[in-house]
Structures are given as structure tokens and as C-alpha cells.
């Protein structure tokens, strides 16, 4: 039977459905979170998805993130669940995904382990040194483990540097092996937890590919405002404007058309699901 493929807008609506379910669960169990990254840009600039985007990003204070993991069974419904990233267990994963099992995906630029589904990315926000140089050094310490974790996931054609692409292809059996991924994710997790959340006035995400752009005052992060996204309202950190400026510069300016890229996902309905369900 031919797969029933999703259009881009259907991918967005399925991601929105997952976000609304995630929001309901967080409200029910008193978990704090904020929209993040391109999802905030979408809310600010488009009051919904960036027109060409195909995923949802949120972040959570580390204490709330750990509480969520401890009650993962609560987030597991008939058609949703929490999944670790890089095909690893929730308890060691640098960040996790709340997925909708209704829509399976194939990532055309990355070869992710296991079966994958349309998702909401959930990044933990951890403590960060108040001293700028110490904070940047911590971000740099997290950088190499993240590169090791993703090196074996990129498809050959998606790596611009042919020498690097070939090296990744040759060493892929090692890079994709479970012991290798467990080693580097544990290294990354130790960096993430090295500054306890709340022990400093500064926080940030060490799971993202940040060189320090994620640093922000904890009080401004924990204080949230409600922002419209696709006709619904979701919490957003009060320092959203500075965060977007740090990451993207003039975030209100549309990028050139050749830079309007997404995750390049092929997605199809599973288990008899479809847009009307």
C-alpha cells in the first residue's frame, strides 16, 4: 500500500497538535517550559510556524525537565511518547523529543537510529557561570561531545566538505555504535550538569549547538509571557527578544530564499491515521 504522505502544512499541524498535548500535560503537572528558537521567531514574526519550518522547539528548566523524565509514563499515550535523542535512553539523552506516533518521518539529510516521528524538541536549560569567559568555556567544553554524537548521523551528501564526509562514511560503524554514542552522551550530560541550576544567576542550553548565544539571566528566563502561535497561546521566556537577537541577529528580516531551509523531512501517516483524525 502506498504511503499517505503529509504536506508541509500537515506536518506543521501535526507538530502543533503534539505541542498542544505537551502544553496540556505541563499545565496538569505544574511543569514550566517556554517556546524556543525558530518557534519563537514563528510566533513573533508570523503568529505561527515560519512558513517553511517543519518542527517545534521548546525548552525547560532542568528541575522541570528531570521531573518530566521521572514521569515519562504519564506522557506516553496511545499516540504520543517521550523519546531520547540519538536513539539513547531518556535518562542519559542530552535532550528529548515528545513525538506523535501518528506520523512517521524519514530525515533526508540525517540517518537517525530507530523509527522516528514528528516531534517537539525539548531542550533542558542548565546552570551557566555568571562570568562570561567561564560561561563561554563551558559552552566550548560541550561542543566536542555534540559533534561526536552527530558525526555518524549525517548522510554523506549532506556534508559539504568531501574529505570530512568520506571520513565520517568510513568510520560510521564506530560513530553509530551504541557504546560510542553512550560514551559521548554521558560526557555531554556531565558538562550539562556541572553547574547546578539555580546556583548562579545565569542559565543556558548546553544541548544546542551554542557558542554562548544561549546565556541568559535566570530571572528573565523563568518569567514568561504568553504569545500567540497558530491561534493558541503558549508561554515564552520574557527575554525572548535578546535570545533571538543573540542567535539570529535581525530575526524580523526574512532570510534570502535559498536560506529558507527546514529539516527536509519526508513524513507519512501511520496506523490508519490521517489529517481528519
Short mmCIF file of C-alpha atoms in Angstrom, two decimals:
data_model
loop_
_atom_site.label_atom_id
_atom_site.label_comp_id
_atom_site.label_asym_id
_atom_site.label_seq_id
_atom_site.Cartn_x
_atom_site.Cartn_y
_atom_site.Cartn_z
CA UNK A 1 0.00 0.00 0.00
CA UNK A 2 1.34 3.42 -0.92
CA UNK A 3 2.22 5.68 1.97
CA UNK A 4 -0.09 8.63 2.59
CA UNK A 5 2.46 11.44 2.61
CA UNK A 6 1.99 14.65 4.57
CA UNK A 7 2.21 18.08 3.01
CA UNK A 8 4.35 20.69 4.78
CA UNK A 9 1.25 22.26 6.29
CA UNK A 10 0.06 18.88 7.54
CA UNK A 11 3.46 18.34 9.18
CA UNK A 12 3.09 21.70 10.88
CA UNK A 13 -0.43 20.95 12.10
CA UNK A 14 0.66 17.57 13.46
CA UNK A 15 3.55 19.28 15.27
CA UNK A 16 1.06 21.82 16.62
CA UNK A 17 -1.18 19.01 17.83
CA UNK A 18 1.80 17.49 19.70
CA UNK A 19 2.67 20.90 21.18
CA UNK A 20 -0.90 21.38 22.44
CA UNK A 21 -0.85 17.95 24.07
CA UNK A 22 2.54 18.71 25.62
CA UNK A 23 1.22 22.05 26.89
CA UNK A 24 -1.81 20.36 28.47
CA UNK A 25 0.41 17.82 30.25
CA UNK A 26 2.75 20.54 31.53
CA UNK A 27 -0.18 22.54 32.89
CA UNK A 28 -1.67 19.46 34.52
CA UNK A 29 1.57 18.57 36.30
CA UNK A 30 2.94 22.04 37.01
CA UNK A 31 5.90 21.87 34.63
CA UNK A 32 7.44 25.09 33.38
CA UNK A 33 8.54 25.48 29.78
CA UNK A 34 8.96 28.05 27.01
CA UNK A 35 8.78 28.04 23.26
CA UNK A 36 12.28 28.43 21.85
CA UNK A 37 14.44 29.06 18.77
CA UNK A 38 12.59 29.14 15.44
CA UNK A 39 9.27 28.51 17.15
CA UNK A 40 9.61 31.87 18.91
CA UNK A 41 10.52 33.54 15.61
CA UNK A 42 7.41 31.99 14.11
CA UNK A 43 5.27 33.30 16.97
CA UNK A 44 6.75 36.81 16.79
CA UNK A 45 7.01 37.21 13.03
CA UNK A 46 4.19 35.03 11.71
CA UNK A 47 1.97 34.28 14.74
CA UNK A 48 2.56 30.64 13.87
CA UNK A 49 5.08 28.49 12.07
CA UNK A 50 7.78 30.05 9.96
CA UNK A 51 6.18 29.25 6.57
CA UNK A 52 8.88 26.76 5.57
CA UNK A 53 9.58 25.28 9.04
CA UNK A 54 8.64 21.72 9.98
CA UNK A 55 9.31 21.24 13.69
CA UNK A 56 8.62 22.69 17.15
CA UNK A 57 11.24 23.69 19.75
CA UNK A 58 10.70 24.24 23.46
CA UNK A 59 12.98 24.40 26.49
CA UNK A 60 12.53 23.62 30.20
CA UNK A 61 14.38 24.47 33.42
CA UNK A 62 16.50 21.46 34.39
CA UNK A 63 14.40 20.66 37.53
CA UNK A 64 11.22 20.54 35.43
CA UNK A 65 12.98 18.55 32.69
CA UNK A 66 14.09 15.90 35.21
CA UNK A 67 10.61 15.77 36.76
CA UNK A 68 9.16 15.21 33.28
CA UNK A 69 11.57 12.33 32.67
CA UNK A 70 10.65 10.74 36.01
CA UNK A 71 7.01 10.66 34.93
CA UNK A 72 7.57 9.62 31.32
CA UNK A 73 4.75 7.07 31.59
CA UNK A 74 2.36 10.00 32.03
CA UNK A 75 3.49 11.43 28.69
CA UNK A 76 3.00 8.09 26.97
CA UNK A 77 -0.45 7.97 25.42
CA UNK A 78 -1.94 5.90 22.64
CA UNK A 79 -0.24 8.07 20.02
CA UNK A 80 2.45 10.07 21.90
CA UNK A 81 5.57 9.37 23.94
CA UNK A 82 8.88 10.84 25.06
CA UNK A 83 11.94 9.59 23.18
CA UNK A 84 15.64 10.04 23.85
CA UNK A 85 17.75 11.65 21.17
CA UNK A 86 20.44 9.77 19.17
CA UNK A 87 18.44 6.58 19.87
CA UNK A 88 19.52 6.63 23.53
CA UNK A 89 17.57 6.17 26.79
CA UNK A 90 15.72 9.16 28.19
CA UNK A 91 17.79 9.32 31.37
CA UNK A 92 21.09 9.95 29.57
CA UNK A 93 19.92 11.85 26.50
CA UNK A 94 21.15 15.46 26.21
CA UNK A 95 17.64 16.49 25.17
CA UNK A 96 14.46 14.60 24.33
CA UNK A 97 11.50 14.65 21.99
CA UNK A 98 7.79 14.45 22.58
CA UNK A 99 6.66 12.61 19.47
CA UNK A 100 3.35 11.89 17.80
CA UNK A 101 3.25 8.27 16.71
CA UNK A 102 0.61 9.16 14.11
CA UNK A 103 3.18 10.45 11.61
CA UNK A 104 6.48 8.68 10.89
CA UNK A 105 9.35 10.51 9.22
CA UNK A 106 12.45 9.95 7.17
CA UNK A 107 15.09 12.62 7.66
CA UNK A 108 16.60 13.09 4.20
CA UNK A 109 19.84 14.70 5.46
CA UNK A 110 20.33 12.60 8.62
CA UNK A 111 20.16 8.86 9.23
CA UNK A 112 18.69 8.70 12.73
CA UNK A 113 18.61 5.40 14.65
CA UNK A 114 15.31 3.58 15.04
CA UNK A 115 11.88 4.73 13.92
CA UNK A 116 11.30 8.47 14.03
CA UNK A 117 8.19 10.60 14.21
CA UNK A 118 7.09 14.22 14.00
CA UNK A 119 8.30 15.81 17.21
CA UNK A 120 8.53 18.60 19.72
CA UNK A 121 12.21 19.07 20.65
CA UNK A 122 12.64 19.65 24.41
CA UNK A 123 15.94 21.22 25.49
CA UNK A 124 16.90 21.38 29.18
CA UNK A 125 18.14 24.74 30.43
CA UNK A 126 21.06 24.33 32.83
CA UNK A 127 23.13 26.50 35.12
CA UNK A 128 25.87 28.56 33.50
CA UNK A 129 28.73 30.51 35.16
CA UNK A 130 28.00 34.19 35.71
CA UNK A 131 31.47 35.08 34.46
CA UNK A 132 31.26 35.45 30.68
CA UNK A 133 34.59 33.80 29.91
CA UNK A 134 33.85 30.85 32.18
CA UNK A 135 30.44 30.53 30.55
CA UNK A 136 31.89 30.53 27.05
CA UNK A 137 34.47 27.95 28.12
CA UNK A 138 31.69 25.68 29.37
CA UNK A 139 29.86 26.00 26.05
CA UNK A 140 33.09 25.10 24.26
CA UNK A 141 33.53 22.07 26.52
CA UNK A 142 30.10 20.83 25.43
CA UNK A 143 30.79 21.45 21.74
CA UNK A 144 33.03 18.45 21.01
CA UNK A 145 30.75 15.75 22.51
CA UNK A 146 27.87 17.18 20.47
CA UNK A 147 29.94 16.94 17.31
CA UNK A 148 30.84 13.34 18.11
CA UNK A 149 27.20 12.46 18.64
CA UNK A 150 26.06 13.89 15.32
CA UNK A 151 29.07 12.90 13.18
CA UNK A 152 27.68 9.45 12.38
CA UNK A 153 24.15 10.67 11.71
CA UNK A 154 24.66 12.96 8.72
CA UNK A 155 24.09 11.44 5.32
CA UNK A 156 27.15 11.64 3.05
CA UNK A 157 25.50 14.05 0.59
CA UNK A 158 24.59 16.48 3.41
CA UNK A 159 28.21 17.13 4.49
CA UNK A 160 29.68 19.90 2.28
CA UNK A 161 33.33 19.01 2.92
CA UNK A 162 34.01 15.88 0.89
CA UNK A 163 37.03 14.86 2.98
CA UNK A 164 35.02 15.11 6.20
CA UNK A 165 32.10 13.31 4.55
CA UNK A 166 34.36 10.45 3.46
CA UNK A 167 35.96 10.19 6.90
CA UNK A 168 32.51 10.01 8.51
CA UNK A 169 31.42 7.38 6.00
CA UNK A 170 34.48 5.19 6.63
CA UNK A 171 34.19 5.41 10.41
CA UNK A 172 30.38 5.25 10.51
CA UNK A 173 30.19 1.77 12.07
CA UNK A 174 32.07 3.16 15.07
CA UNK A 175 30.34 6.54 15.13
CA UNK A 176 26.90 4.93 15.09
CA UNK A 177 27.67 2.16 17.56
CA UNK A 178 25.72 2.19 20.81
CA UNK A 179 28.80 2.20 23.11
CA UNK A 180 30.28 5.17 21.21
CA UNK A 181 27.06 7.17 21.43
CA UNK A 182 26.58 6.27 25.11
CA UNK A 183 30.12 7.39 25.94
CA UNK A 184 29.78 10.80 24.33
CA UNK A 185 26.25 11.47 25.56
CA UNK A 186 27.39 10.74 29.12
CA UNK A 187 30.32 13.12 28.61
CA UNK A 188 27.90 15.78 27.38
CA UNK A 189 25.47 15.15 30.25
CA UNK A 190 28.27 15.64 32.78
CA UNK A 191 29.04 19.05 31.26
CA UNK A 192 25.35 19.97 31.27
CA UNK A 193 25.07 19.18 34.99
CA UNK A 194 28.40 20.70 36.05
CA UNK A 195 26.79 23.99 37.18
CA UNK A 196 23.64 23.20 39.19
CA UNK A 197 20.53 25.02 38.01
CA UNK A 198 19.83 27.96 40.31
CA UNK A 199 23.34 28.10 41.77
CA UNK A 200 24.15 31.09 39.53
CA UNK A 201 22.19 33.98 38.08
CA UNK A 202 22.84 32.77 34.54
CA UNK A 203 21.41 29.80 32.63
CA UNK A 204 21.57 28.38 29.12
CA UNK A 205 21.18 25.30 26.96
CA UNK A 206 24.28 23.17 26.57
CA UNK A 207 22.42 20.65 24.42
CA UNK A 208 22.11 23.03 21.48
CA UNK A 209 24.91 23.96 19.08
CA UNK A 210 25.68 27.11 21.05
CA UNK A 211 28.92 29.02 21.41
CA UNK A 212 27.38 31.08 24.20
CA UNK A 213 24.36 32.53 22.42
CA UNK A 214 22.11 30.69 24.87
CA UNK A 215 23.29 32.51 28.02
CA UNK A 216 20.53 34.50 29.75
CA UNK A 217 19.56 35.74 33.24
CA UNK A 218 17.66 33.10 35.17
CA UNK A 219 15.03 35.58 36.42
CA UNK A 220 14.19 36.67 32.86
CA UNK A 221 14.13 33.07 31.66
CA UNK A 222 11.79 31.88 34.41
CA UNK A 223 9.44 34.84 33.96
CA UNK A 224 7.25 34.08 30.96
CA UNK A 225 4.76 35.91 28.78
CA UNK A 226 2.00 34.36 26.70
CA UNK A 227 2.41 34.54 22.94
CA UNK A 228 0.10 33.56 20.09
CA UNK A 229 1.12 30.64 17.92
CA UNK A 230 -1.29 29.26 15.29
CA UNK A 231 -4.31 30.63 17.12
CA UNK A 232 -3.30 29.32 20.56
CA UNK A 233 -1.27 30.89 23.35
CA UNK A 234 1.91 29.37 24.77
CA UNK A 235 4.48 30.56 27.34
CA UNK A 236 7.64 32.31 26.13
CA UNK A 237 10.61 33.44 28.23
CA UNK A 238 10.47 37.19 28.93
CA UNK A 239 13.98 37.64 27.49
CA UNK A 240 12.88 36.25 24.11
CA UNK A 241 13.91 39.35 22.17
CA UNK A 242 17.53 39.27 23.35
CA UNK A 243 17.69 35.50 22.90
CA UNK A 244 16.55 35.74 19.28
CA UNK A 245 18.93 38.62 18.62
CA UNK A 246 21.85 36.62 20.05
CA UNK A 247 21.04 33.64 17.85
CA UNK A 248 19.76 35.17 14.64
CA UNK A 249 20.60 38.88 14.54
CA UNK A 250 17.78 40.71 12.74
CA UNK A 251 15.22 37.96 13.25
CA UNK A 252 12.37 40.05 11.80
CA UNK A 253 14.09 40.16 8.41
CA UNK A 254 13.20 37.22 6.15
CA UNK A 255 16.31 35.33 5.04
CA UNK A 256 17.11 35.01 1.31
CA UNK A 257 15.01 32.33 -0.39
CA UNK A 258 17.99 29.98 -0.78
CA UNK A 259 18.47 30.04 3.01
CA UNK A 260 14.87 29.20 3.89
CA UNK A 261 15.61 25.62 4.83
CA UNK A 262 13.97 23.13 7.17
CA UNK A 263 14.75 19.61 8.38
CA UNK A 264 13.90 18.17 4.97
CA UNK A 265 11.54 15.53 6.30
CA UNK A 266 9.51 13.01 4.38
CA UNK A 267 6.50 12.17 6.56
CA UNK A 268 3.61 9.75 6.23
CA UNK A 269 0.58 8.78 8.31
CA UNK A 270 0.88 5.57 10.32
CA UNK A 271 -1.59 3.03 11.76
CA UNK A 272 -4.53 4.26 9.74
CA UNK A 273 -4.20 7.86 10.96
CA UNK A 274 -4.75 10.81 8.69
CA UNK A 275 -5.42 14.54 8.75
CA UNK A 276 -9.07 14.09 9.69
CA UNK A 277 -8.38 12.06 12.86
#
